[in-house]
Amino acid sequence: MGRRLVVACACVLAGLGPGPGPSAQAFDLLGALGFGEKPPEPSANAYPYDLTIDTQGAPKEAKAAIEDASSLQRLRTEAPGAPDQLVRLAESDLPKIVDALWGLGYYDAAVTIDVAGVPLMLGQNRTEAAARAVTAYRGRARVPIRIVANPGPQYVFRNIFVLDDATGQPFTPDQLPARVVKAKPGDPARSAEVVAAEAAIVDHFREQGHPFAKVTSRQPVVFHPARAMDVTLRVRAGPVANLGPITVSGAPDVDHAVVRSFIYAQPGDPYSPTALNGIRKSVSRIEALGGVRIREAEKLDANGQLPIFVELTERKRHAFGVSALYSTIDGPEVRTYWTNRNLFGGGEVLRLEASTFYAGRAIGEPAWVRDEKRLQRSDLGGRFGFTFLKPGLWGTRNDLLVSAQAAREKGYAYTDRRAGAEVDIRHRFSDTSSLQIGVKAERGQTSDALGEVTYTLVGVPITYTYDSTDKPLDPTRGVRLTASVTPYPTFLGSTVGMTVAKANASTYWALDKDARYILAARIGLGSILGGDLEDIPSNYRFYAGGGGSVRGYRYQSLSPQIGRFPIGGKSLIDGSIEARIKVTDTIGVVPFVDAGQAYADRFPRLNEPIRVAAGLGLRYYTAVGPIRLDIAAPLNPRKGDKPVAVYIGIGQSF
C-alpha cells in the first residue's frame, strides 16, 4: 500500500498528465467510417500486430486516455523488426497507461498487456518469454496484443487546501474567493482539475496586480481506504506592481509614434493581464502591422514597476480582394478592392473600392428578374470610391479620414447618380470609443414615384462610436453602438435644409465558455428633421427590407408607398435577434427573427404595422470569417411579397 501511495503522488507531482484528448476520438471516428489505417501484412523481416483494448466496462474517458497514452496504439501501422522490440514497446506502455488512468482519478487501476498469450505486468520481467511467443508468428500472422485495463473505482477530492507560501496559512476569502477554484470536495480527483485550479489561482492573482504569482508546490495525498485525495497547493502571490516603461520595437517601416498613439495604458497604471491584452488589441488595429507580441520583464525596475515590451511585425503592404453577394430577390453583386496599408510609413491606409450589381429595369420592378430580356448596360449599377486614413496625427490620438465616391444606382425604390467627398477628424478616447466630426459635400440627382430631385448637400457629420466586442468579424461578446447626427443647413449651400440622425446598436452574449452558443441582437433607428419628403433626395430617405435589414422582404420595399412603388420615409426602426449555434468547429446554424418598417413622419408610428420575418441560416466558419447562407420568409407578408428569400455572403449578418 505504501509503495502505491508514493508512486501515485509521484505521478501527480510529475505533471498531472493530461486527460483524454481529441486524437483518440479521431481514431475511433476514422475506424468507424472504415478509413482507419490497417497494420501491414506479416513478413520475414517484420512483426505487425493486431491490437485490442479491453477496459472491463469502464467509462469512455478511460479508454480514450489509454488510446492517447499507448505507443502500441499510435504505432500500430509500423511493424517492429524484431520480437524483443515489440515486447519492449508493450512494456513501455504499462507505466504510461497506469499514469493516464491515475490522471483520471483511478488510483486502483490494474493493467495487463497480453503479448502473444504472455501477460506483461508492472514489476515482472517476462521479456524473453514474450519474445519467444512473438517469434512463432514470424511471416505467418499478425501478433495478437490485448491491453486489459481494470480502472477500479474513481477517487474523489476530499480536501483542497490553498496556502499562502509566505505564511503557511490559507488565503482569506477577500484574497482568494472560493469561486476561483472550480474543483470541489466530492468531485472526481482528476489531475486536469488540479492543473485548472492552479491556472485559475495564478490568473486571479495576476489580475489583482501580482505579475509574478505562481504555485510553488503541489502536495497530493491519496487515501485508498476512503478512495479519496487531499491536495495542498502553496501559492506565492508576489509583489503588487504597476506598469512600467512601455518599449516598442520591430516593424521599422512603421512610425512608432503612431503605434504609441494606440497604447492607452500608461506607466503607473495598475498591472493586469487585461491591461496587456488591451494593448495588444488596440495596437493590432493598425492595418500595417501583422503581429503584436506583448512581453513582460522578468523583474521589477528600480521604481518597483514592471517594464513592458511591445514587439511588432509588419504585414505585406499591398492587398487585393474580390467578394461576391447574392440573394434571390436583390440579385448578384461583385465587389473588389485594392489597398496600401502603409502608404507614407505612418500606417496610412489608402483603399480603392469598386462594385457592380444588377440594378433593375424600372422603379417598382424586382431588382433581379429572370426573363427573356437581354441584359443591357443600363441594367447595371456601380460604385467607385476611395478612402484614406492617416492614423495618429503627429503622434496624437487623432486620425484623419478622407473619402470620396461616385455611384450610379437603379433599384426597386429609386434611381440616383451622385458624387461626393468627406473629410473627418476622429478622436479616440480609448480603444472602445471615439468621436469624429467633419465636412461632407455631395451633388446628385434622384428620381422615384414622387418625382425627380437634383440636389446639393453640404453637411457637418458628427459620429460617436463605441465597440467593446472581442472579434470584429464574428463577435461573441460585447456591445457595438454607432450614433450620428448630420445637419445640412442651407447657409452652407444645401438645397434642402435638414438634419439626419441615425443610431445602430448590437449586443452579443456567449452562453458558454467556448462561445458555441451566442445570442445576438440588433436595433436601428433613424429620423430626418426638416424638409418635406418630396424635397429630400431619395437616397437619404429611410427604407427597410433586404439582407442588411429585414431579410425575407425585398430590398428597400418596407417604406411608405404610392401604389406599389416605395418612396422612402423620414424615420425608421428595425432590428434582429439571432441564436448563433456551433454544431461543429466549422459548421453552425442560426435561427433568426427580423422586423422593421420606415415611416413617412419624422418619428416612427409604432401603432402602424411592423413587418416581421423569420428564417434559418447556415454558417461555415473560416479563418477570415463565416460564410453565410440565410433563408428567410415573411411572417406578415403583403400582396406580392415572395414566400421565401435566400441570401449568401461573407461575415455575420451584423
PDB file of C-alpha atoms in Angstrom, residues 8 19 40 47 80 103 107 130 158 165-166 198 282 291 322 324 335 348 398 407 429 481-482 519 559 649-650:
ATOM      1  CA  ALA A   8       0.619   7.862  -7.123  1.00  0.00           C
ATOM      2  CA  GLY A  19      -6.850  13.828 -19.736  1.00  0.00           C
ATOM      3  CA  PRO A  40       0.953  -4.163 -42.528  1.00  0.00           C
ATOM      4  CA  TYR A  47       6.273  -8.360 -36.753  1.00  0.00           C
ATOM      5  CA  PRO A  80       8.783  -3.681 -35.369  1.00  0.00           C
ATOM      6  CA  GLY A 103      -4.694  11.196 -14.008  1.00  0.00           C
ATOM      7  CA  TYR A 107      -5.785   5.029  -8.340  1.00  0.00           C
ATOM      8  CA  ALA A 130       7.061 -12.907 -24.623  1.00  0.00           C
ATOM      9  CA  ARG A 158     -11.769  15.182  -0.039  1.00  0.00           C
ATOM     10  CA  ASP A 165       3.575  30.316   0.803  1.00  0.00           C
ATOM     11  CA  ALA A 166       4.779  33.277   2.863  1.00  0.00           C
ATOM     12  CA  GLU A 198      -3.591  26.155 -10.303  1.00  0.00           C
ATOM     13  CA  SER A 282      -5.622  48.283 -29.734  1.00  0.00           C
ATOM     14  CA  GLY A 291       1.733  40.668 -35.404  1.00  0.00           C
ATOM     15  CA  VAL A 322     -12.781  40.269 -54.536  1.00  0.00           C
ATOM     16  CA  ALA A 324     -19.499  38.378 -54.084  1.00  0.00           C
ATOM     17  CA  ARG A 335     -17.007  43.959 -55.097  1.00  0.00           C
ATOM     18  CA  GLU A 348      -1.553  55.353 -43.627  1.00  0.00           C
ATOM     19  CA  ASN A 398      -6.451  61.973 -33.668  1.00  0.00           C
ATOM     20  CA  ALA A 407     -22.165  55.973 -57.876  1.00  0.00           C
ATOM     21  CA  PHE A 429     -10.883  58.405 -26.287  1.00  0.00           C
ATOM     22  CA  LEU A 481     -23.004  51.381 -30.891  1.00  0.00           C
ATOM     23  CA  THR A 482     -22.837  53.959 -33.662  1.00  0.00           C
ATOM     24  CA  LEU A 519     -27.366  35.319 -28.589  1.00  0.00           C
ATOM     25  CA  SER A 559     -41.449  52.052 -46.617  1.00  0.00           C
ATOM     26  CA  GLY A 649     -22.447  36.362 -48.221  1.00  0.00           C
ATOM     27  CA  ILE A 650     -19.313  36.513 -46.062  1.00  0.00           C
TER      28      ILE A 650
END
